[in-house]
Structure formats: structure tokens, C-alpha cells
Amino acid sequence: MLLTITYTGENASDLGYLLFKNPNRPQTFELNHGKAYVFYPEISAERTTAALLLDINPIDLARGKEGATSGGLFEYVNDRPYVSSSFMSTAISRVYGTAMTGRADAHQALSDSPLELSATITMMPCRGEQGKLNSVFEPLGYDVKYETFVSDENFPQWGESKYVNLTISGKVRLRDLLKHIYVLIPVFDRHKHYWVGADEVDKLLRIGEDWLPNHPERTYITGRYLNRRKSLVSIAFERLTETDTTSSDILSETEEKEAVKNLNTQRLNSVIATLKNCGAKKIIDLGCGEGRLIKQLVKDRQFTQITGVDVSHVALKRANERLKLERASESMLERVNLFQGSLTYKDARFNGFDAACVIEVIEHLDIPRLVAFERMLFEFAKPPVVVLTTPNREYNTNYANLHEDDVRHSDHRFEWTRAEFQNWANKTADKFGYKVKFSDIGEASEIHGAPTQMGVFTLCV
Ligand code: SAH
């Protein structure tokens, strides 16, 4: 990850004095989690550029040093070494700490003056929020440009990458430019940044003192910088605005757990209500997991045949235990049936049901496998009704403690916004002769919608 700062003006090579880094001598700095290098790719009297290159060691991250994450391969294989994240902020304060204070000894006058500066931050994570780059940087006096990329040229259907190369330019003091970047990189990088503690509030208010209190996006910046920790955000707001405004959408950790539990119950209730309404008797639960839905369906005599399918043997074993099938009566065993199968292969055992449920499953499928899933379900099994739910990614911003990379579960291959889900569902319905209706599950926030989105497909006759 790379940050370059360019000064255009008279005696541009004086940038070296302001940064306290000799333009003719590349330097290396040891950090807790890797190395930082400072060098000057261009030096002239008119234009000088200083580069700060960060080389993060993912093994350090994984081995309990600063920034260690919790479990799994993600610790070793992740985007951290390649993107501009909070580690870049740490490096800025370590390497350009004096410049951030504005002290410049013999060059104090230059340091105190606004200069023609521009900064380029490469590979800055900024998922689908590019408009925010303008609303956050422009009020600080910058002209904003950014370059976007496709995720993978071989898979255009994966859409745009969440990373941008951002260039901001303006007439600002160097210390202000550094402070803006220091605070704003972690604001855009929604990956949990690890060092958020109570002292971060002090740090934010100190570094943001001259520009944050009147910034039109101060709510957004503060909430994001503090990683949406409700208690810290409230403290910061009280001190920032000297009123007790709190950001109402943000949940504390306990509230979040409770909300997830309630959401699971609400989801089951919505699915069951839909199945009852359409009069379905024979139900297949595709990707049944541990059998939570089946356990509720069993209680209702309307449902005469209940089948659960999952690819995971472990999940099926748990479902078997939850439903106590080992000790079940003949009639229960006739009514309830579990088997192992995959949702991406045509399977005659999926035929003949009145309704199929696909609850929080599609986000576990690799996007290129969705086509096979669509055909298996809508072309071959072809049940009259399909009830399908998936997370609404827009809502994630309300969760403080998301798993890696901002999806709700580490096995989620994607999470869709409401527009993305509806677009997929409408197209699929059209293609296979279904109609689809959408509804929200869980408490909706005005801006981000509800946590879960449901599509109910009915076969046109
Ligand atoms: N529907 C359940 C479980 C959701 S978790 C509930 O709402 O509680 C997703 C489930 O989908 C997991 O149990 C996983 O094993 C299953 N799954 C993922 N990919 C699958 C596939 N290709 N075929 C069948 N099941 C799959």
C-alpha cells in the first residue's frame, strides 16, 4: 500500500524539510506489523513527490501481534497487506509524526502556509460508497478524483472492485493534509480496525479539532472512525457538539446479539406465515442447516410432508438431533425426511413439493454457481412457490461487530443490496415463468432497509 504526497510550487523540494525526510536518502522504519519505506520518486524545484510504502507482514498479524484477528484462514489470507487501511494511519503518525504537529524549525513559514498539495492513496477500500469520497473530502477543500477497477476481468459479473485509487488535491497546509488522511482512511476502510479503544476518542478529537466539528459529514466520520462502537460514538458526539446527540442506528454488542436472535425468529415466522397463506402442504427446505425451520413446521398439521436437504453432513446430524428423529414415531418419520444433497445439481428428489424454502442459503453459493442453482430449482424442481431469503448488505452498517470483510458470516460469498437482490430475482422469475414479490424481515432502518430481504416466487400458470 502506497501513499504519495506531491508538492507543486516554488522550491518544491522543500517538502523534504516539512516531512523531516531527506529527499536523497530512502529510509526504512520498523513497525509492529511490518515495514514502512519513505522515498522520493520525483524531486525537482517545481514538483516533488514523497512516497510512503507500507509492507505489512500477514504472519505478524496472525500471530497475536497488534491487529490479530480471530481464527480461520482469513488471518493468513486477507487484503490487509495490499490495501490502505488503519495500518497506513499508524505508519503516517509514526513516520510523519513531526510533520503532523506542524513543527518545521527553519521552514516554519512554509509549514504554516497552505500549499498546492496532492495525495494519492492506492487501493483504498471503499465499498460502494464512492459518493462519500466527494462529500467527505470536498468540504475540506480538495478536488477529488478516483480510479475504479473491475473485480476480475475474467468474471465481469462480479462487478466493481471495492478498492479505489484516490487522489485529493487542494491548497492546504501539509499538517492538515496528513491529519485528514490519518482519520479518513480508516473511515472508508470498513474492515474492523483493531485499535479502537477509549483513547481513540481523544485522538480523533485532537486530530480533528480544526476541521471535524463543522464538517457536514461529522456524524458519518465519527461513527466510522470509532468503528460504530455506540458508547464511544456517544462520548465523541457529546464532546464534539456539546449536546447529547447519539447516532440512533448504531447497536451495542449486547443489543446486536439480541437483535440477531430476534431476527432469526422473525425470519422463521415470516416464512411460516407465507407457507400457510399459500396453502402449501408438502415443503422442501433447501439448505435446511440444523433444522430450525423444520422444527417449527412440524408443529403445524397443515404441513403433511417436510423434507430437509443440506450439503453438510454435520448440519444434517444436528438437524436429526434437534428433531429427535432417532426416537421419532412411525408417523413422524413418514412426515419428516432429511437427506444430503446439493443445490447446484438437478436432483429428482427435489420434485413434487408445493413449496421450496431457501432460507439464508444463496449467499453461501459461489456467484458462478448461481446459474446451476437457478436451473435446479426453477427449471427442474419447479415448485409452485419458492420462499427465499438473504441478507440485505445495506443494513450491515448497523452492526458494530461484523465478521471479516463486512459480510455477516465468514462463509458468505456475497451479500446483496436490495437493488441487487431484486434485480437477480426479477430476472430469474422472468426467465423461468415465475412472479416474485418482495418483503422486509426485521426492523427496518429508514436509509438502509431491513436486515433480511425475502422474495416469494409463484409459478405463473
Ligand atoms: N436455512 C438454514 C441454514 C442457513 S445456513 C437456516 O436458516 O437456519 C446455509 C446452509 O446452506 C448451510 O447449512 C450449508 O451447509 C448449506 N449449503 C451451502 N451450500 C450448499 C449447497 N451447495 N447445497 C446444499 N446446501 C448448501
CSV table of C-alpha atoms and ligand atoms in Angstrom, one decimal:
chain,number,residue,atom,x,y,z
A,1,MET,CA,0.0,0.0,0.0
A,2,LEU,CA,1.3,3.3,-1.1
A,3,LEU,CA,0.7,7.0,-0.1
A,4,THR,CA,2.3,9.7,-2.3
A,5,ILE,CA,2.3,13.3,-1.4
A,6,THR,CA,3.1,15.8,-4.2
A,7,TYR,CA,4.0,19.5,-3.6
A,8,THR,CA,3.9,21.7,-6.7
A,9,GLY,CA,5.3,25.2,-6.2
A,10,GLU,CA,8.5,27.2,-5.7
A,11,ASN,CA,11.3,25.3,-4.2
A,12,ALA,CA,9.1,22.2,-4.2
A,13,SER,CA,11.9,20.0,-2.9
A,14,ASP,CA,11.5,21.8,0.5
A,15,LEU,CA,8.8,19.2,1.0
A,16,GLY,CA,11.7,17.2,2.4
A,17,TYR,CA,12.1,19.7,5.3
A,18,LEU,CA,8.4,19.8,6.1
A,19,LEU,CA,8.3,16.0,6.2
A,20,PHE,CA,11.6,15.7,8.1
A,21,LYS,CA,12.7,13.2,5.4
A,22,ASN,CA,15.8,13.8,3.3
A,23,PRO,CA,14.7,13.5,-0.4
A,24,ASN,CA,18.1,12.0,-1.3
A,25,ARG,CA,18.1,9.2,1.3
A,26,PRO,CA,15.5,6.5,1.2
A,27,GLN,CA,14.6,5.4,4.7
A,28,THR,CA,13.1,2.2,6.3
A,29,PHE,CA,11.1,2.1,9.5
A,30,GLU,CA,10.3,-1.0,11.5
A,31,LEU,CA,6.6,-1.1,12.5
A,32,ASN,CA,4.9,-3.6,14.8
A,33,HIS,CA,3.4,-5.4,11.8
A,34,GLY,CA,5.8,-4.8,9.0
A,35,LYS,CA,8.0,-2.1,7.5
A,36,ALA,CA,7.5,1.3,6.1
A,37,TYR,CA,9.7,2.9,3.4
A,38,VAL,CA,10.0,6.6,2.6
A,39,PHE,CA,11.5,7.6,-0.7
A,40,TYR,CA,11.0,10.3,-3.3
A,41,PRO,CA,10.0,9.2,-6.8
A,42,GLU,CA,10.4,12.7,-8.1
A,43,ILE,CA,12.4,15.7,-6.9
A,44,SER,CA,12.6,19.0,-8.7
A,45,ALA,CA,12.4,22.6,-7.8
A,46,GLU,CA,8.9,22.7,-9.3
A,47,ARG,CA,7.4,19.4,-8.2
A,48,THR,CA,8.4,16.9,-5.6
A,49,THR,CA,6.7,13.7,-4.5
A,50,ALA,CA,7.3,11.8,-1.3
A,51,ALA,CA,6.1,8.1,-1.2
A,52,LEU,CA,5.3,6.1,1.9
A,53,LEU,CA,5.2,2.5,1.1
A,54,LEU,CA,3.9,0.0,3.6
A,55,ASP,CA,4.9,-3.6,3.7
A,56,ILE,CA,2.6,-5.4,6.1
A,57,ASN,CA,3.5,-8.9,7.2
A,58,PRO,CA,0.3,-11.0,7.4
A,59,ILE,CA,2.1,-13.6,9.5
A,60,ASP,CA,2.7,-10.9,12.2
A,61,LEU,CA,-1.0,-10.1,12.0
A,62,ALA,CA,-1.9,-13.7,12.5
A,63,ARG,CA,0.5,-14.4,15.4
A,64,GLY,CA,-1.2,-12.4,18.1
A,65,LYS,CA,0.6,-9.2,17.4
A,66,GLU,CA,-1.2,-5.9,17.0
A,67,GLY,CA,-4.1,-6.4,14.7
A,68,ALA,CA,-4.5,-10.2,15.1
A,69,THR,CA,-7.9,-11.3,14.0
A,70,SER,CA,-10.0,-14.2,15.4
A,71,GLY,CA,-9.4,-17.6,13.8
A,72,GLY,CA,-9.5,-19.2,10.4
A,73,LEU,CA,-7.6,-18.9,7.3
A,74,PHE,CA,-8.6,-15.3,7.0
A,75,GLU,CA,-5.8,-14.5,9.4
A,76,TYR,CA,-3.3,-15.5,6.8
A,77,VAL,CA,-5.0,-14.8,3.6
A,78,ASN,CA,-6.6,-11.3,3.5
A,79,ASP,CA,-6.4,-8.0,1.8
A,80,ARG,CA,-4.5,-6.2,4.7
A,81,PRO,CA,-1.1,-6.3,3.1
A,82,TYR,CA,-2.3,-4.8,-0.1
A,83,VAL,CA,-4.7,-2.1,0.9
A,84,SER,CA,-4.6,1.3,2.6
A,85,SER,CA,-6.1,0.6,6.0
A,86,SER,CA,-5.7,1.8,9.5
A,87,PHE,CA,-2.2,0.4,9.3
A,88,MET,CA,-1.4,3.2,6.9
A,89,SER,CA,-2.7,5.7,9.5
A,90,THR,CA,-0.4,4.1,12.1
A,91,ALA,CA,2.5,4.4,9.7
A,92,ILE,CA,1.7,8.1,9.0
A,93,SER,CA,1.8,9.0,12.6
A,94,ARG,CA,5.0,7.1,13.1
A,95,VAL,CA,6.9,8.3,10.1
A,96,TYR,CA,5.4,11.8,9.6
A,97,GLY,CA,4.5,12.5,13.2
A,98,THR,CA,6.5,15.7,13.5
A,99,ALA,CA,5.1,17.0,10.2
A,100,MET,CA,1.6,16.3,11.6
A,101,THR,CA,2.3,18.7,14.5
A,102,GLY,CA,3.3,21.4,12.0
A,103,ARG,CA,6.8,22.0,13.6
A,104,ALA,CA,9.3,22.8,10.8
A,105,ASP,CA,12.1,24.8,12.5
A,106,ALA,CA,13.8,26.9,9.9
A,107,HIS,CA,10.9,26.3,7.4
A,108,GLN,CA,8.1,27.3,9.8
A,109,ALA,CA,6.6,29.9,7.5
A,110,LEU,CA,6.3,27.3,4.7
A,111,SER,CA,4.7,24.8,7.1
A,112,ASP,CA,2.2,27.4,8.2
A,113,SER,CA,1.1,28.2,4.7
A,114,PRO,CA,-1.4,26.4,2.6
A,115,LEU,CA,0.5,24.8,-0.3
A,116,GLU,CA,-0.5,23.2,-3.6
A,117,LEU,CA,-0.5,19.6,-2.4
A,118,SER,CA,-2.0,16.4,-3.7
A,119,ALA,CA,-2.1,13.0,-2.2
A,120,THR,CA,-2.8,9.7,-3.8
A,121,ILE,CA,-3.9,6.7,-1.7
A,122,THR,CA,-3.7,3.5,-3.6
A,123,MET,CA,-6.1,0.6,-3.1
A,124,MET,CA,-8.3,2.3,-0.6
A,125,PRO,CA,-11.2,0.1,0.4
A,126,CYS,CA,-14.4,2.0,-0.2
A,127,ARG,CA,-17.2,-0.4,-0.8
A,128,GLY,CA,-20.0,1.1,-3.0
A,129,GLU,CA,-19.6,4.4,-1.2
A,130,GLN,CA,-17.7,6.3,-3.7
A,131,GLY,CA,-20.1,9.3,-3.5
A,132,LYS,CA,-19.0,9.6,0.1
A,133,LEU,CA,-15.4,10.3,-1.1
A,134,ASN,CA,-16.8,13.6,-2.5
A,135,SER,CA,-18.9,14.6,0.4
A,136,VAL,CA,-16.1,13.8,2.9
A,137,PHE,CA,-13.1,15.3,1.1
A,138,GLU,CA,-14.6,18.2,-0.8
A,139,PRO,CA,-15.7,20.3,2.3
A,140,LEU,CA,-12.1,20.1,3.4
A,141,GLY,CA,-11.1,22.0,0.2
A,142,TYR,CA,-10.0,19.1,-2.0
A,143,ASP,CA,-10.6,18.3,-5.6
A,144,VAL,CA,-11.4,14.6,-5.6
A,145,LYS,CA,-10.6,12.1,-8.3
A,146,TYR,CA,-10.6,8.3,-8.1
A,147,GLU,CA,-9.9,5.4,-10.3
A,148,THR,CA,-12.1,2.3,-10.1
A,149,PHE,CA,-11.5,-1.3,-11.1
A,150,VAL,CA,-13.5,-4.4,-12.1
A,151,SER,CA,-13.1,-7.2,-9.5
A,152,ASP,CA,-11.8,-9.6,-12.0
A,153,GLU,CA,-11.7,-9.1,-15.8
A,154,ASN,CA,-12.4,-12.8,-16.3
A,155,PHE,CA,-15.6,-12.6,-14.2
A,156,PRO,CA,-17.4,-9.3,-15.2
A,157,GLN,CA,-20.5,-10.5,-13.3
A,158,TRP,CA,-18.6,-10.0,-10.0
A,159,GLY,CA,-18.9,-6.3,-10.6
A,160,GLU,CA,-16.8,-3.5,-9.5
A,161,SER,CA,-14.0,-3.9,-7.0
A,162,LYS,CA,-14.4,-2.2,-3.7
A,163,TYR,CA,-11.0,-0.6,-3.9
A,164,VAL,CA,-10.2,2.8,-5.5
A,165,ASN,CA,-7.1,4.8,-6.1
A,166,LEU,CA,-8.0,8.1,-4.6
A,167,THR,CA,-6.3,11.4,-5.4
A,168,ILE,CA,-7.1,14.5,-3.5
A,169,SER,CA,-5.6,17.9,-4.4
A,170,GLY,CA,-6.0,21.3,-2.8
A,171,LYS,CA,-4.3,24.3,-1.3
A,172,VAL,CA,-3.9,23.2,2.3
A,173,ARG,CA,-1.2,23.1,5.0
A,174,LEU,CA,0.7,19.8,4.9
A,175,ARG,CA,-0.1,19.1,8.6
A,176,ASP,CA,-3.9,19.3,7.7
A,177,LEU,CA,-3.5,17.0,4.7
A,178,LEU,CA,-1.8,14.4,6.9
A,179,LYS,CA,-4.4,14.7,9.6
A,180,HIS,CA,-7.3,14.4,7.1
A,181,ILE,CA,-5.7,11.2,5.6
A,182,TYR,CA,-4.9,9.8,9.0
A,183,VAL,CA,-8.5,10.0,10.1
A,184,LEU,CA,-10.3,9.3,6.8
A,185,ILE,CA,-8.5,6.2,5.6
A,186,PRO,CA,-10.0,4.1,8.5
A,187,VAL,CA,-13.3,5.8,7.9
A,188,PHE,CA,-13.5,4.3,4.4
A,189,ASP,CA,-11.9,1.0,5.3
A,190,ARG,CA,-14.8,-0.7,7.0
A,191,HIS,CA,-12.8,-3.6,8.0
A,192,LYS,CA,-12.7,-3.8,11.7
A,193,HIS,CA,-9.7,-1.8,12.7
A,194,TYR,CA,-8.3,-3.1,15.8
A,195,TRP,CA,-7.0,-0.3,17.9
A,196,VAL,CA,-10.4,1.3,18.7
A,197,GLY,CA,-10.3,1.9,22.4
A,198,ALA,CA,-11.4,4.8,24.6
A,199,ASP,CA,-8.3,6.7,23.9
A,200,GLU,CA,-9.3,6.8,20.2
A,201,VAL,CA,-12.0,9.3,21.1
A,202,ASP,CA,-9.3,11.7,22.4
A,203,LYS,CA,-7.1,11.0,19.4
A,204,LEU,CA,-10.0,11.7,17.0
A,205,LEU,CA,-11.0,14.9,18.7
A,206,ARG,CA,-7.4,16.1,18.9
A,207,ILE,CA,-6.5,15.3,15.3
A,208,GLY,CA,-9.9,16.5,14.1
A,209,GLU,CA,-10.0,19.6,16.3
A,210,ASP,CA,-9.6,22.1,13.5
A,211,TRP,CA,-11.9,20.6,10.9
A,212,LEU,CA,-14.2,17.9,12.3
A,213,PRO,CA,-16.7,19.9,14.5
A,214,ASN,CA,-18.1,21.8,11.5
A,215,HIS,CA,-17.7,19.1,8.9
A,216,PRO,CA,-21.1,18.3,7.3
A,217,GLU,CA,-20.3,14.6,7.4
A,218,ARG,CA,-19.1,14.6,11.0
A,219,THR,CA,-21.7,12.1,12.1
A,220,TYR,CA,-20.5,9.7,9.5
A,221,ILE,CA,-16.8,10.3,10.0
A,222,THR,CA,-17.1,9.9,13.8
A,223,GLY,CA,-19.3,6.8,13.7
A,224,ARG,CA,-17.0,5.1,11.2
A,225,TYR,CA,-13.7,6.1,12.8
A,226,LEU,CA,-14.8,4.7,16.1
A,227,ASN,CA,-16.0,1.6,14.3
A,228,ARG,CA,-19.6,2.3,15.3
A,229,ARG,CA,-19.0,1.5,18.9
A,230,LYS,CA,-22.1,3.1,20.3
A,231,SER,CA,-20.6,4.1,23.7
A,232,LEU,CA,-17.5,5.7,22.1
A,233,VAL,CA,-19.5,7.4,19.4
A,234,SER,CA,-21.8,8.9,22.1
A,235,ILE,CA,-18.9,10.2,24.1
A,236,ALA,CA,-17.3,11.7,21.0
A,237,PHE,CA,-20.5,13.4,20.0
A,238,GLU,CA,-21.1,14.8,23.3
A,239,ARG,CA,-17.7,16.3,23.2
A,240,LEU,CA,-17.8,17.3,19.6
A,241,THR,CA,-21.2,19.1,19.7
A,242,GLU,CA,-21.6,19.6,23.4
A,243,THR,CA,-25.1,18.2,23.2
A,244,ASP,CA,-26.0,14.6,23.8
A,245,THR,CA,-26.8,13.6,20.3
A,246,THR,CA,-26.2,9.9,19.7
A,247,SER,CA,-26.3,8.1,16.4
A,248,SER,CA,-29.6,6.2,16.7
A,249,ASP,CA,-28.9,3.4,14.1
A,250,ILE,CA,-25.8,2.1,15.9
A,251,LEU,CA,-26.2,-1.0,18.0
A,252,SER,CA,-24.1,-2.0,21.0
A,253,GLU,CA,-22.7,-5.6,21.2
A,254,THR,CA,-25.4,-6.9,23.5
A,255,GLU,CA,-28.1,-5.2,21.6
A,256,GLU,CA,-26.7,-6.7,18.4
A,257,LYS,CA,-26.8,-10.3,19.8
A,258,GLU,CA,-30.3,-9.8,20.9
A,259,ALA,CA,-31.2,-8.3,17.6
A,260,VAL,CA,-29.8,-11.3,15.7
A,261,LYS,CA,-31.7,-13.7,17.9
A,262,ASN,CA,-34.9,-11.8,17.3
A,263,LEU,CA,-34.2,-11.6,13.6
A,264,ASN,CA,-33.9,-15.4,13.3
A,265,THR,CA,-37.3,-15.8,15.0
A,266,GLN,CA,-38.9,-13.1,12.8
A,267,ARG,CA,-37.5,-14.7,9.7
A,268,LEU,CA,-38.9,-18.1,10.6
A,269,ASN,CA,-42.3,-16.5,11.4
A,270,SER,CA,-42.4,-14.7,8.1
A,271,VAL,CA,-41.5,-17.8,6.2
A,272,ILE,CA,-44.1,-20.0,8.0
A,273,ALA,CA,-46.8,-17.3,7.5
A,274,THR,CA,-46.1,-17.2,3.8
A,275,LEU,CA,-46.2,-21.0,3.6
A,276,LYS,CA,-49.5,-21.1,5.5
A,277,ASN,CA,-51.0,-18.4,3.3
A,278,CYS,CA,-50.3,-20.2,0.1
A,279,GLY,CA,-51.8,-23.4,1.4
A,280,ALA,CA,-48.7,-25.5,0.8
A,281,LYS,CA,-48.7,-28.9,2.3
A,282,LYS,CA,-45.6,-30.5,1.0
A,283,ILE,CA,-42.5,-28.4,1.8
A,284,ILE,CA,-38.8,-28.9,0.9
A,285,ASP,CA,-36.3,-26.8,2.9
A,286,LEU,CA,-33.3,-26.5,0.7
A,287,GLY,CA,-30.1,-25.8,2.7
A,288,CYS,CA,-32.0,-26.7,5.9
A,289,GLY,CA,-28.9,-26.3,8.1
A,290,GLU,CA,-29.7,-27.5,11.7
A,291,GLY,CA,-33.4,-27.8,11.0
A,292,ARG,CA,-34.7,-24.8,12.8
A,293,LEU,CA,-37.4,-24.1,10.2
A,294,ILE,CA,-38.4,-27.8,10.1
A,295,LYS,CA,-38.8,-27.9,13.8
A,296,GLN,CA,-41.4,-25.2,13.6
A,297,LEU,CA,-43.1,-26.6,10.6
A,298,VAL,CA,-43.6,-29.9,12.4
A,299,LYS,CA,-45.8,-28.2,14.9
A,300,ASP,CA,-48.4,-27.3,12.3
A,301,ARG,CA,-50.6,-30.1,10.8
A,302,GLN,CA,-51.1,-28.2,7.6
A,303,PHE,CA,-47.7,-29.4,6.6
A,304,THR,CA,-48.0,-33.0,5.8
A,305,GLN,CA,-44.6,-33.6,4.2
A,306,ILE,CA,-41.5,-31.8,5.3
A,307,THR,CA,-38.2,-32.6,3.7
A,308,GLY,CA,-34.8,-31.0,4.6
A,309,VAL,CA,-31.8,-31.1,2.3
A,310,ASP,CA,-28.3,-29.9,3.1
A,311,VAL,CA,-24.8,-30.5,1.7
A,312,SER,CA,-23.3,-30.6,5.1
A,313,HIS,CA,-23.3,-33.9,6.9
A,314,VAL,CA,-22.7,-32.2,10.2
A,315,ALA,CA,-25.7,-29.9,9.8
A,316,LEU,CA,-27.9,-32.8,9.0
A,317,LYS,CA,-26.7,-34.7,12.1
A,318,ARG,CA,-27.6,-31.7,14.2
A,319,ALA,CA,-31.0,-31.4,12.5
A,320,ASN,CA,-31.6,-35.0,13.2
A,321,GLU,CA,-30.8,-34.4,16.9
A,322,ARG,CA,-32.9,-31.3,17.1
A,323,LEU,CA,-35.9,-33.1,15.6
A,324,LYS,CA,-35.2,-36.2,17.7
A,325,LEU,CA,-35.7,-38.4,14.7
A,326,GLU,CA,-33.8,-41.3,16.4
A,327,ARG,CA,-36.7,-41.7,18.8
A,328,ALA,CA,-39.5,-40.5,16.5
A,329,SER,CA,-42.8,-42.3,15.9
A,330,GLU,CA,-43.6,-44.0,12.6
A,331,SER,CA,-45.9,-41.2,11.5
A,332,MET,CA,-43.3,-38.5,12.3
A,333,LEU,CA,-40.7,-40.5,10.2
A,334,GLU,CA,-43.2,-40.6,7.4
A,335,ARG,CA,-43.8,-36.9,7.6
A,336,VAL,CA,-40.3,-35.7,8.1
A,337,ASN,CA,-37.3,-36.6,6.0
A,338,LEU,CA,-33.7,-35.4,5.8
A,339,PHE,CA,-31.2,-36.1,3.1
A,340,GLN,CA,-27.8,-34.9,1.9
A,341,GLY,CA,-27.8,-33.2,-1.5
A,342,SER,CA,-26.5,-30.2,-3.3
A,343,LEU,CA,-28.5,-27.2,-4.5
A,344,THR,CA,-26.4,-26.9,-7.6
A,345,TYR,CA,-27.3,-30.3,-9.2
A,346,LYS,CA,-30.5,-31.4,-10.7
A,347,ASP,CA,-32.0,-34.0,-8.4
A,348,ALA,CA,-35.2,-35.9,-8.8
A,349,ARG,CA,-35.7,-36.0,-5.0
A,350,PHE,CA,-36.5,-32.2,-5.1
A,351,ASN,CA,-39.6,-32.8,-7.3
A,352,GLY,CA,-43.2,-32.9,-6.3
A,353,PHE,CA,-43.3,-30.3,-3.4
A,354,ASP,CA,-45.9,-27.4,-3.1
A,355,ALA,CA,-43.2,-25.0,-1.8
A,356,ALA,CA,-39.5,-24.8,-1.5
A,357,CYS,CA,-37.7,-22.7,1.1
A,358,VAL,CA,-34.2,-21.4,0.6
A,359,ILE,CA,-33.5,-19.5,3.8
A,360,GLU,CA,-30.2,-17.7,4.1
A,361,VAL,CA,-28.6,-20.1,1.7
A,362,ILE,CA,-27.9,-18.4,-1.7
A,363,GLU,CA,-25.2,-16.2,-0.2
A,364,HIS,CA,-23.2,-19.4,0.6
A,365,LEU,CA,-23.0,-20.3,-3.1
A,366,ASP,CA,-20.3,-19.0,-5.3
A,367,ILE,CA,-21.7,-16.5,-7.8
A,368,PRO,CA,-20.8,-18.6,-10.9
A,369,ARG,CA,-22.8,-21.5,-9.3
A,370,LEU,CA,-26.0,-19.4,-9.1
A,371,VAL,CA,-26.9,-20.3,-12.6
A,372,ALA,CA,-26.9,-24.0,-11.8
A,373,PHE,CA,-28.9,-23.3,-8.7
A,374,GLU,CA,-31.5,-21.3,-10.7
A,375,ARG,CA,-31.9,-24.2,-13.2
A,376,MET,CA,-32.1,-26.9,-10.5
A,377,LEU,CA,-34.8,-25.0,-8.6
A,378,PHE,CA,-36.9,-23.1,-11.2
A,379,GLU,CA,-36.4,-25.2,-14.3
A,380,PHE,CA,-36.2,-28.8,-13.0
A,381,ALA,CA,-37.8,-29.0,-9.5
A,382,LYS,CA,-40.2,-26.2,-10.4
A,383,PRO,CA,-42.3,-26.0,-7.2
A,384,PRO,CA,-45.4,-23.7,-7.4
A,385,VAL,CA,-43.9,-21.5,-4.6
A,386,VAL,CA,-40.4,-20.6,-3.6
A,387,VAL,CA,-39.7,-18.6,-0.5
A,388,LEU,CA,-36.2,-17.3,-0.5
A,389,THR,CA,-34.4,-15.0,2.0
A,390,THR,CA,-30.9,-13.4,2.0
A,391,PRO,CA,-29.2,-10.7,4.0
A,392,ASN,CA,-29.6,-7.1,2.9
A,393,ARG,CA,-26.0,-5.8,2.7
A,394,GLU,CA,-27.0,-2.2,3.1
A,395,TYR,CA,-28.1,-2.9,6.6
A,396,ASN,CA,-24.7,-4.1,7.7
A,397,THR,CA,-23.5,-0.7,8.6
A,398,ASN,CA,-25.7,-1.0,11.7
A,399,TYR,CA,-23.7,-3.9,13.0
A,400,ALA,CA,-20.6,-2.9,15.0
A,401,ASN,CA,-19.0,-6.3,15.1
A,402,LEU,CA,-19.1,-7.8,11.7
A,403,HIS,CA,-17.0,-10.7,10.6
A,404,GLU,CA,-14.2,-10.2,8.2
A,405,ASP,CA,-14.7,-8.1,5.2
A,406,ASP,CA,-18.0,-6.9,6.2
A,407,VAL,CA,-20.2,-9.9,5.5
A,408,ARG,CA,-22.2,-11.3,8.3
A,409,HIS,CA,-20.7,-14.8,8.2
A,410,SER,CA,-17.3,-15.9,7.1
A,411,ASP,CA,-18.8,-18.4,4.6
A,412,HIS,CA,-20.9,-15.8,2.8
A,413,ARG,CA,-19.6,-15.5,-0.7
A,414,PHE,CA,-21.6,-12.3,-1.3
A,415,GLU,CA,-24.3,-10.2,0.2
A,416,TRP,CA,-26.6,-8.2,-1.9
A,417,THR,CA,-28.1,-4.8,-1.6
A,418,ARG,CA,-31.9,-4.6,-2.1
A,419,ALA,CA,-31.4,-3.5,-5.7
A,420,GLU,CA,-29.0,-6.3,-6.4
A,421,PHE,CA,-31.3,-8.9,-4.9
A,422,GLN,CA,-34.4,-7.6,-6.7
A,423,ASN,CA,-32.6,-7.4,-9.9
A,424,TRP,CA,-31.5,-11.0,-9.7
A,425,ALA,CA,-34.9,-12.2,-8.5
A,426,ASN,CA,-36.8,-10.4,-11.2
A,427,LYS,CA,-34.6,-11.7,-13.9
A,428,THR,CA,-34.8,-15.2,-12.6
A,429,ALA,CA,-38.5,-15.1,-12.3
A,430,ASP,CA,-38.9,-13.7,-15.8
A,431,LYS,CA,-36.6,-16.4,-17.2
A,432,PHE,CA,-38.4,-19.3,-15.7
A,433,GLY,CA,-42.0,-18.1,-15.7
A,434,TYR,CA,-42.5,-17.0,-12.1
A,435,LYS,CA,-43.7,-13.9,-10.5
A,436,VAL,CA,-41.9,-12.5,-7.5
A,437,LYS,CA,-42.9,-10.3,-4.6
A,438,PHE,CA,-40.5,-8.8,-2.1
A,439,SER,CA,-40.8,-8.1,1.6
A,440,ASP,CA,-38.6,-7.0,4.5
A,441,ILE,CA,-37.9,-9.1,7.6
A,442,GLY,CA,-36.7,-7.5,10.8
A,443,GLU,CA,-36.8,-3.9,12.0
A,444,ALA,CA,-36.1,-1.6,9.0
A,445,SER,CA,-34.0,1.4,9.2
A,446,GLU,CA,-35.1,4.3,7.0
A,447,ILE,CA,-32.0,4.5,5.0
A,448,HIS,CA,-30.7,1.0,4.9
A,449,GLY,CA,-33.9,-1.0,4.9
A,450,ALA,CA,-34.4,-4.2,6.9
A,451,PRO,CA,-31.7,-6.7,7.8
A,452,THR,CA,-33.2,-9.6,5.8
A,453,GLN,CA,-34.9,-9.5,2.4
A,454,MET,CA,-37.4,-12.1,1.3
A,455,GLY,CA,-38.6,-12.9,-2.2
A,456,VAL,CA,-41.7,-15.1,-2.7
A,457,PHE,CA,-41.8,-16.6,-6.2
A,458,THR,CA,-45.0,-18.1,-7.6
A,459,LEU,CA,-45.2,-20.1,-10.7
A,460,CYS,CA,-47.4,-18.5,-13.4
A,461,VAL,CA,-50.0,-20.9,-14.7
B,1,SAH,N1,-31.6,-22.5,6.2
B,1,SAH,C1,-30.9,-22.6,7.4
B,1,SAH,C2,-29.4,-22.7,7.3
B,1,SAH,C3,-28.8,-21.5,6.7
B,1,SAH,S1,-27.0,-21.6,6.6
B,1,SAH,C4,-31.3,-21.5,8.4
B,1,SAH,O1,-32.0,-20.6,8.0
B,1,SAH,O2,-31.0,-21.7,9.6
B,1,SAH,C5,-26.7,-22.2,5.0
B,1,SAH,C6,-26.8,-23.6,4.8
B,1,SAH,O3,-26.7,-23.9,3.4
B,1,SAH,C7,-25.7,-24.4,5.5
B,1,SAH,O4,-26.3,-25.4,6.3
B,1,SAH,C8,-24.9,-25.0,4.3
B,1,SAH,O5,-24.4,-26.3,4.6
B,1,SAH,C9,-26.0,-25.1,3.3
B,1,SAH,N2,-25.4,-25.1,1.9
B,1,SAH,C10,-24.4,-24.3,1.4
B,1,SAH,N3,-24.2,-24.6,0.1
B,1,SAH,C11,-25.0,-25.6,-0.2
B,1,SAH,C12,-25.2,-26.4,-1.4
B,1,SAH,N4,-24.5,-26.1,-2.5
B,1,SAH,N5,-26.1,-27.4,-1.4
B,1,SAH,C13,-26.8,-27.6,-0.2
B,1,SAH,N6,-26.7,-26.9,0.9
B,1,SAH,C14,-25.8,-25.9,0.9
